[in-house]
Short mmCIF file of C-alpha atoms in Angstrom, two decimals:
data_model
loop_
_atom_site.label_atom_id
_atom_site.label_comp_id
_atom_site.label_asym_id
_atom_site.label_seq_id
_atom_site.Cartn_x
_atom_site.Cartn_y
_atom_site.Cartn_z
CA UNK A 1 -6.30 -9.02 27.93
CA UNK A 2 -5.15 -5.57 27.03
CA UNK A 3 -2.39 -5.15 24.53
CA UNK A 4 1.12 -4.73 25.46
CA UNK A 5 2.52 -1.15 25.55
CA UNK A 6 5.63 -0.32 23.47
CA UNK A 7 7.20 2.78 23.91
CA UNK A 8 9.15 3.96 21.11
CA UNK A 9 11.93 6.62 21.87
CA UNK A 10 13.48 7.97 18.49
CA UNK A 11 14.36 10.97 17.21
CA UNK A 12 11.82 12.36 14.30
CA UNK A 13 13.12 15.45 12.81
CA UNK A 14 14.02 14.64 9.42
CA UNK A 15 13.59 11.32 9.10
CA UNK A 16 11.18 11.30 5.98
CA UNK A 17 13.30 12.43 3.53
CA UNK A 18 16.11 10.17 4.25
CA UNK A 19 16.18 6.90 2.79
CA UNK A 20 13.44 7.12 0.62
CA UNK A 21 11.67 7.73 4.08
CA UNK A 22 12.32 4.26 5.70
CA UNK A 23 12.90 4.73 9.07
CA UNK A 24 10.02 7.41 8.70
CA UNK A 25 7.58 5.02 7.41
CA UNK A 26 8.49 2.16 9.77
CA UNK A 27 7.57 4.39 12.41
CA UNK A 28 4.46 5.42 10.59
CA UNK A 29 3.40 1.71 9.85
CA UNK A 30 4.03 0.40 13.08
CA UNK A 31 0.97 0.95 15.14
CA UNK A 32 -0.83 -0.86 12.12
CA UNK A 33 0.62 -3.81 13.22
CA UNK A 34 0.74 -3.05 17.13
CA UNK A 35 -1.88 -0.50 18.30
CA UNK A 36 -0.46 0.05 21.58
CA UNK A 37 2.18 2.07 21.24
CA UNK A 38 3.75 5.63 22.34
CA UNK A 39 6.45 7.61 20.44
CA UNK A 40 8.24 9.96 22.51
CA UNK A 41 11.46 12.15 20.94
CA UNK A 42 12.64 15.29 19.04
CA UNK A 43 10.75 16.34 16.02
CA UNK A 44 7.76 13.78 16.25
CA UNK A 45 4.20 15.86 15.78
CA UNK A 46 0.74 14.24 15.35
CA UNK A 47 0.51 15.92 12.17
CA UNK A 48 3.43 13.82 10.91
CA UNK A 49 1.43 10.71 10.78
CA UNK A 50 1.92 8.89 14.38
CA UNK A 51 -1.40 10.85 15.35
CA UNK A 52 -2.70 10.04 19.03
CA UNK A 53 0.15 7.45 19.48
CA UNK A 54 2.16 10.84 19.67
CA UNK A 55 3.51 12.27 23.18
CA UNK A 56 4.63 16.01 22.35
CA UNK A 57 5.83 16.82 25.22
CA UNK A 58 9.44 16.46 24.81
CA UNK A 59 12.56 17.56 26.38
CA UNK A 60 15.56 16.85 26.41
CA UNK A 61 16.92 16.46 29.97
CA UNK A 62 13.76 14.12 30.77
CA UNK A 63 14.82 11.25 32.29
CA UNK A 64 13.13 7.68 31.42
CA UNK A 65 11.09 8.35 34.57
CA UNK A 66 10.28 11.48 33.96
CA UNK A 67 9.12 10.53 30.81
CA UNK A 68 7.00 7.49 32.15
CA UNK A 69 5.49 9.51 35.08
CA UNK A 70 4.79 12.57 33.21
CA UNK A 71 3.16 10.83 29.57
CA UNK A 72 2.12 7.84 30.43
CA UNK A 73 0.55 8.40 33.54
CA UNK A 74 2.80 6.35 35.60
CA UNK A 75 2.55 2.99 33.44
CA UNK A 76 5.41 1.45 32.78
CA UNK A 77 5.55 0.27 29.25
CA UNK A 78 5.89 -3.48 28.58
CA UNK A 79 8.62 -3.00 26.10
CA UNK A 80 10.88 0.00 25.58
CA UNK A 81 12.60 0.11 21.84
CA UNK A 82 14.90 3.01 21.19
CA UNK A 83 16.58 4.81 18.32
CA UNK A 84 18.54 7.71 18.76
CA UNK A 85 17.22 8.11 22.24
CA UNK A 86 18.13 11.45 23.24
CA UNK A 87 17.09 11.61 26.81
CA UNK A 88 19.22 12.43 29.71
CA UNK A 89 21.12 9.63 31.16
CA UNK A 90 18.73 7.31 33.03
CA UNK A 91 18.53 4.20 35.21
CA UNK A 92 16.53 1.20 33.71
CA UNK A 93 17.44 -1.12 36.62
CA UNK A 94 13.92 -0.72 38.62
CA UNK A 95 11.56 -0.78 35.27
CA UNK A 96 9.88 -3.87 34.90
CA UNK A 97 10.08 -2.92 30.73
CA UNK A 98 12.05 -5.00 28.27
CA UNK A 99 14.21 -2.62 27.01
CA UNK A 100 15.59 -2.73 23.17
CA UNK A 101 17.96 -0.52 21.39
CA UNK A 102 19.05 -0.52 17.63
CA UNK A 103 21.82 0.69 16.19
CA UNK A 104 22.50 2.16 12.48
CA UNK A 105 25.93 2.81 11.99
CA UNK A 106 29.34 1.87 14.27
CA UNK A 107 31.11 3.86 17.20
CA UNK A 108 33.70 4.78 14.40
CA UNK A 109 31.48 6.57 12.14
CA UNK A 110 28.49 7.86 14.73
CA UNK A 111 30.13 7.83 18.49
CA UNK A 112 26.94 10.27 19.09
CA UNK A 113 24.49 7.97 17.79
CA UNK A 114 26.67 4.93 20.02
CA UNK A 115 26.61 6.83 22.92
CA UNK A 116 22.75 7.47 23.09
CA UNK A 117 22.61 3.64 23.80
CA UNK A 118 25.74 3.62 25.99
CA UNK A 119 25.19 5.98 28.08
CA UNK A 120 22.63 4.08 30.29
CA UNK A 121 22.40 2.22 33.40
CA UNK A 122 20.41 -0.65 31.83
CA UNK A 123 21.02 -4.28 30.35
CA UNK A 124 18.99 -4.36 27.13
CA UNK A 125 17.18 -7.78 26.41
CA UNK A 126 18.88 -7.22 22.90
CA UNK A 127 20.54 -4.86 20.61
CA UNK A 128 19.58 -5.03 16.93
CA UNK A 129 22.12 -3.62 13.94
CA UNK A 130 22.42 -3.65 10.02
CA UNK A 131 26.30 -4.05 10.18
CA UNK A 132 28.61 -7.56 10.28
CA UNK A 133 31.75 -5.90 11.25
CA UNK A 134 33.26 -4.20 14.67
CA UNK A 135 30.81 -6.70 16.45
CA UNK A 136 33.46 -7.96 19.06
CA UNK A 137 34.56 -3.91 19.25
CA UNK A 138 31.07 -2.70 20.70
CA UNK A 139 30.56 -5.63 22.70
CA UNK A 140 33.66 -5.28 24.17
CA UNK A 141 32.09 -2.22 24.90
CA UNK A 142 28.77 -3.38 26.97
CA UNK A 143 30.59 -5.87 28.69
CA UNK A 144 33.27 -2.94 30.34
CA UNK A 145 30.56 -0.05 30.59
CA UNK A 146 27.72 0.88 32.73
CA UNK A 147 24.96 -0.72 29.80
CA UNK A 148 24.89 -4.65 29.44
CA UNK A 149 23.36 -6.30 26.12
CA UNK A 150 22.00 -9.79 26.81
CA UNK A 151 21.65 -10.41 22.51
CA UNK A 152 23.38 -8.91 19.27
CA UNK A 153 20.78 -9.48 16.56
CA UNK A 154 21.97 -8.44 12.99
CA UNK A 155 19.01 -6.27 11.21
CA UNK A 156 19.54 -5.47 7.87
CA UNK A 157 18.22 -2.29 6.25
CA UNK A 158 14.86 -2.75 5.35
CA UNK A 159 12.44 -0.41 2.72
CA UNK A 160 8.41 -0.15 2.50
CA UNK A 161 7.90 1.38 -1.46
CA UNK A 162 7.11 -0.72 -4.22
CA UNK A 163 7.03 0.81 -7.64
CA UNK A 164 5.87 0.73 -11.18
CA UNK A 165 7.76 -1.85 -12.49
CA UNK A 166 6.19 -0.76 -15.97
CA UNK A 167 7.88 2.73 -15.90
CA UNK A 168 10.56 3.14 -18.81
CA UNK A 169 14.23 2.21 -18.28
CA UNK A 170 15.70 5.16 -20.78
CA UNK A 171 18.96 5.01 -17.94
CA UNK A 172 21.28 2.04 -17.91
CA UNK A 173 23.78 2.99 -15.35
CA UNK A 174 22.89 4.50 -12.17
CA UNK A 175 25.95 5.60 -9.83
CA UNK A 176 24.97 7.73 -6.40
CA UNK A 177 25.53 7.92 -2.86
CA UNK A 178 27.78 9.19 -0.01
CA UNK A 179 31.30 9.80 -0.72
CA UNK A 180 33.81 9.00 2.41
CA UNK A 181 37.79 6.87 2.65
CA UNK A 182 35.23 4.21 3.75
CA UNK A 183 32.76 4.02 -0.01
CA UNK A 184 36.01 4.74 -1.77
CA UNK A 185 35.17 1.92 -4.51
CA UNK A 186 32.20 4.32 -5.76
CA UNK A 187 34.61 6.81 -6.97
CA UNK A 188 35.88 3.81 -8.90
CA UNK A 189 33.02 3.07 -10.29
CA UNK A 190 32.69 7.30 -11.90
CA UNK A 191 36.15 6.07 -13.41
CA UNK A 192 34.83 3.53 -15.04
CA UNK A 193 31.97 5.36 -16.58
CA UNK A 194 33.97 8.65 -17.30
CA UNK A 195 34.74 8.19 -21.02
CA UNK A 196 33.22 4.93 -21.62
CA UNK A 197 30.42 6.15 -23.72
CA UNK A 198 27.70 3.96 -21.60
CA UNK A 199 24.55 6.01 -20.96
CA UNK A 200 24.63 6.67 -17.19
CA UNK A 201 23.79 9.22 -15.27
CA UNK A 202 26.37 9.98 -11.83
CA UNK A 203 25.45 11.62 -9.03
CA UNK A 204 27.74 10.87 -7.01
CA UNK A 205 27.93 12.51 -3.54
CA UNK A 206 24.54 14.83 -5.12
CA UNK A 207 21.57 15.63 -3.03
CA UNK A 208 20.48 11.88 -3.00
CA UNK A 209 19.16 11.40 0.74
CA UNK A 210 17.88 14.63 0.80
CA UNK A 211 15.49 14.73 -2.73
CA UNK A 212 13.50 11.65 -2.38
CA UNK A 213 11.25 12.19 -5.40
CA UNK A 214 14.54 12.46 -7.63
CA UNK A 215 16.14 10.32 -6.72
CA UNK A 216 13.08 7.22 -6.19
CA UNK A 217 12.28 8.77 -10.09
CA UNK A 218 16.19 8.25 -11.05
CA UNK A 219 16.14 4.93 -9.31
CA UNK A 220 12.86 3.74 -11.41
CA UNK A 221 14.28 4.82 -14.51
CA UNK A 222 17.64 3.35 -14.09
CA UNK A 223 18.19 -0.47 -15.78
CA UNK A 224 21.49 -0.96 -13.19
CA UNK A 225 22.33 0.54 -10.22
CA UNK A 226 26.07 0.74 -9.11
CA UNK A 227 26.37 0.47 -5.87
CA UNK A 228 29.06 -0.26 -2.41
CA UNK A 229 28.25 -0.86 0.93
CA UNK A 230 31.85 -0.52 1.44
CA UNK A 231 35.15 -1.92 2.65
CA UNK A 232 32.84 -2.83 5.73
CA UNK A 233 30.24 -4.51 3.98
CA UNK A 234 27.25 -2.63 4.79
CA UNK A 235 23.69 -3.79 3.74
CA UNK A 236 22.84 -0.14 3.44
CA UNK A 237 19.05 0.66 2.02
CA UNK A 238 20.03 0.75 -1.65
CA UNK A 239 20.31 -2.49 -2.00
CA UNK A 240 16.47 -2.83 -1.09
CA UNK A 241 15.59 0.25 -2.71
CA UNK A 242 17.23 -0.77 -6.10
CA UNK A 243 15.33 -3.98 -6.47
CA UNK A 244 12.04 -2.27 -5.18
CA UNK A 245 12.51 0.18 -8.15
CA UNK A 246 13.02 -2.59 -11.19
CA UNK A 247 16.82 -2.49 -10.76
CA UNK A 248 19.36 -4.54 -11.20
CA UNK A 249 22.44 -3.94 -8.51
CA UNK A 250 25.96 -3.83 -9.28
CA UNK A 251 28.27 -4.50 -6.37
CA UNK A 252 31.70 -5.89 -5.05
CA UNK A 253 30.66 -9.10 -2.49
CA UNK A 254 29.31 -7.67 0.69
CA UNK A 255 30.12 -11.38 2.15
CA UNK A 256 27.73 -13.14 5.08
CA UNK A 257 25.64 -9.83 4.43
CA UNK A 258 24.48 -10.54 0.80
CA UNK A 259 23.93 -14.59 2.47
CA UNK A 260 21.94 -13.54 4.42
CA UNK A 261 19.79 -11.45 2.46
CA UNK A 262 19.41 -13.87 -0.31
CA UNK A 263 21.64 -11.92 -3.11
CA UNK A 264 23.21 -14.69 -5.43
CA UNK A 265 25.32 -13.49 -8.13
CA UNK A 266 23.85 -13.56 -11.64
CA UNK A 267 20.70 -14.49 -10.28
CA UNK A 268 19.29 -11.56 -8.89
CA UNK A 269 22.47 -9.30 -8.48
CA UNK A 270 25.99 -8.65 -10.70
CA UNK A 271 29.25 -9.08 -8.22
CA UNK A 272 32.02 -7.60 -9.62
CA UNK A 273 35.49 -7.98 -7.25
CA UNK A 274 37.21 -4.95 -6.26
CA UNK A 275 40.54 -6.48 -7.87
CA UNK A 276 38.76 -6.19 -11.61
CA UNK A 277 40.46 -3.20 -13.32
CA UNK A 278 38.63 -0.56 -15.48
CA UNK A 279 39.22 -1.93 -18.81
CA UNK A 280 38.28 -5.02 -17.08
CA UNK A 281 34.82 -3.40 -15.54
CA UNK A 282 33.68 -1.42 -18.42
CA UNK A 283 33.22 -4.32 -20.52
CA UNK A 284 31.18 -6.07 -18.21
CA UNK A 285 29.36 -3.18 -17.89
CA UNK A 286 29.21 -3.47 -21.97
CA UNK A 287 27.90 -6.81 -22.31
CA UNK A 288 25.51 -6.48 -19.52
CA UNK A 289 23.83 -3.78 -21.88
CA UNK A 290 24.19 -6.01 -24.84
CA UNK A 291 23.16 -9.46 -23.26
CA UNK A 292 19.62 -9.78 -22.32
CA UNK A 293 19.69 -10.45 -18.97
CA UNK A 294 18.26 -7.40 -17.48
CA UNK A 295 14.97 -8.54 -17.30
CA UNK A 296 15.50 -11.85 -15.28
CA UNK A 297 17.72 -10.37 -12.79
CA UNK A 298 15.37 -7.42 -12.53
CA UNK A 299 12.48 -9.68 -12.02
CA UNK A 300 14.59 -12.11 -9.15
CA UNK A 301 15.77 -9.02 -7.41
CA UNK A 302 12.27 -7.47 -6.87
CA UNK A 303 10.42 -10.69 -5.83
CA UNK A 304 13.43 -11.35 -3.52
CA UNK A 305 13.13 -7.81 -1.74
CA UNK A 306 9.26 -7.96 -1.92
CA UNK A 307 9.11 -11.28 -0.09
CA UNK A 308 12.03 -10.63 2.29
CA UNK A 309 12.66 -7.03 2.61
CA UNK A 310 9.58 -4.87 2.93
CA UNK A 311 9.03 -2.71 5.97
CA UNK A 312 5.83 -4.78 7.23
CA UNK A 313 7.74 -7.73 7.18
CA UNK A 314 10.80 -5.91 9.28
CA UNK A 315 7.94 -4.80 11.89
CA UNK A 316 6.59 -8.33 12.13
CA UNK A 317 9.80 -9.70 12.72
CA UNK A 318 10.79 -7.13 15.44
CA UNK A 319 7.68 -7.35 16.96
CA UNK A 320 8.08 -11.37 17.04
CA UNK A 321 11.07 -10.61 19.09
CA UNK A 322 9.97 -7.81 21.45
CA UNK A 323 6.67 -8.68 22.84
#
């Protein structure tokens, strides 16, 4: 029996140097695990490491049946998964495919990225995200519009690098990341290390998505990492990366999300409530430095995100799911 076909539709351009190339390498990995599959969208080349699972001849105002009768030779695929499908508006309804989406950010931040999905006639078999808030909002949103969603499954972020856990912390505070009303507790946390005479390094709102190699190098070198998904609780990637790297995470309580993901305070990650001043802050920072608890927490964290959070082990699961 012949293997099902999954067609992938996802945007490449620029994925691999974003995220420490996650999404990239999930892509990349993926037909290691399922040989059968077809990547269709902007940017993807066979160069860029999908090879003959490749189809290059995109454009934008193909439909899905365009893209089925034109690439694929008129097969339909078994199972259609899509990220940042940018395809012209099609109708699913006569496709025998199960058809997935997944989404990476909310309709507040991203309404482009929401309406990719939305815009379809279709009713996807399931919809998979790495948020736990504004779920009632967007299904509000299926249930009124032209696409129906059968299954909200929360996805958290997921990374597929594992480092040198030998490399030399000479950094014991690491603050970076996107700046925005919504990861306003980050700017806290350059208040806290302005003037407290901690050795840190801040690059906050710097070229960190952009520079992968410095900022993976920062990330190795770095003892804790002071992060915020914030004030919606976002698993972003950094809280895989960290712990891939050697690090130990700093964060306010990202809730069900950290639950979920197996974070437990002082045993592989430091929660520090919003509510705790500066004063307050700094001298946890202080005795975090002069306790010796680095090393434990460091050493929870990675096993944790090794055995949970790898990329393989998001493709398994998804593929558990789709086929």
């Amino acid at each position: 029996m012949s293997e099902e076909l999954i067609l992938v539709i996802q945007e490449g351009t620029g994925i691999k140097e974003y995220c420490l190339n996650s999404y990239y390498d999930f892509m990349v990995r993926l037909p290691n695990h399922h040989s059968n599959v077809k990547f269709y969208g902007k940017g993807h080349n066979p160069g860029g490491g999908w090879g003959e699972h490749v189809i290059t001849t995109y454009r934008p105002n193909k439909t899905i049946h365009d893209i089925i009768r034109e690439d694929l030779n008129g097969v339909e695929p078994d199972v259609i998964f899509m990220y940042n499908p940018e395809i012209a508006t099609s109708d699913f309804t006569s496709l025998k495919s199960k058809v997935y989406a997944v989404l990476t950010d909310v309709p507040t931040m991203n309404m482009a990225l929401f309406n990719h999905i939305l815009k379809h006639n279709v009713t996807y078999e399931a919809l998979f995200y790495n948020f736990l808030f504004e779920n009632k909002t967007y299904q509000n949103w299926f249930d009124n519009g032209v696409s129906k969603c059968k299954e909200f499954i929360y996805w958290p972020a997921f990374t597929s690098h594992i480092y040198d856990m030998n490399i030399e912390k000479d950094i014991d505070f690491f603050l970076s990341g996107r700046v925005s009303p919504e990861y306003s507790h980050r700017k806290f946390y350059r208040e806290v290390l302005n003037g407290s005479g901690l050795n840190y390094i801040d690059n906050l709102g710097g070229p960190t998505t952009t520079t992968n190699d410095t900022y993976r190098n920062t990330l190795a070198r770095s003892k804790f990492i002071l992060h915020d998904g914030g004030i919606n609780n976002r698993m972003v990637g950094k809280y895989f990366e960290a712990p891939l790297c050697g690090g130990v995470l700093i964060s306010p309580d990202m809730g069900e999300g950290f639950t979920s993901a197996g974070f437990v305070d002082q045993e592989n990650i430091v929660i520090i409530d919003r509510g705790v001043n500066i004063k307050d802050t700094r001298n946890i920072l202080k005795e975090l430095i002069e306790g010796n608890e680095w090393d434990r927490l460091s050493k929870n964290a990675n096993k944790l995100v090794r055995e949970r959070h790898t990329t393989d082990m998001r493709i398994k699961d998804l593929l558990k799911i789709i086929l």
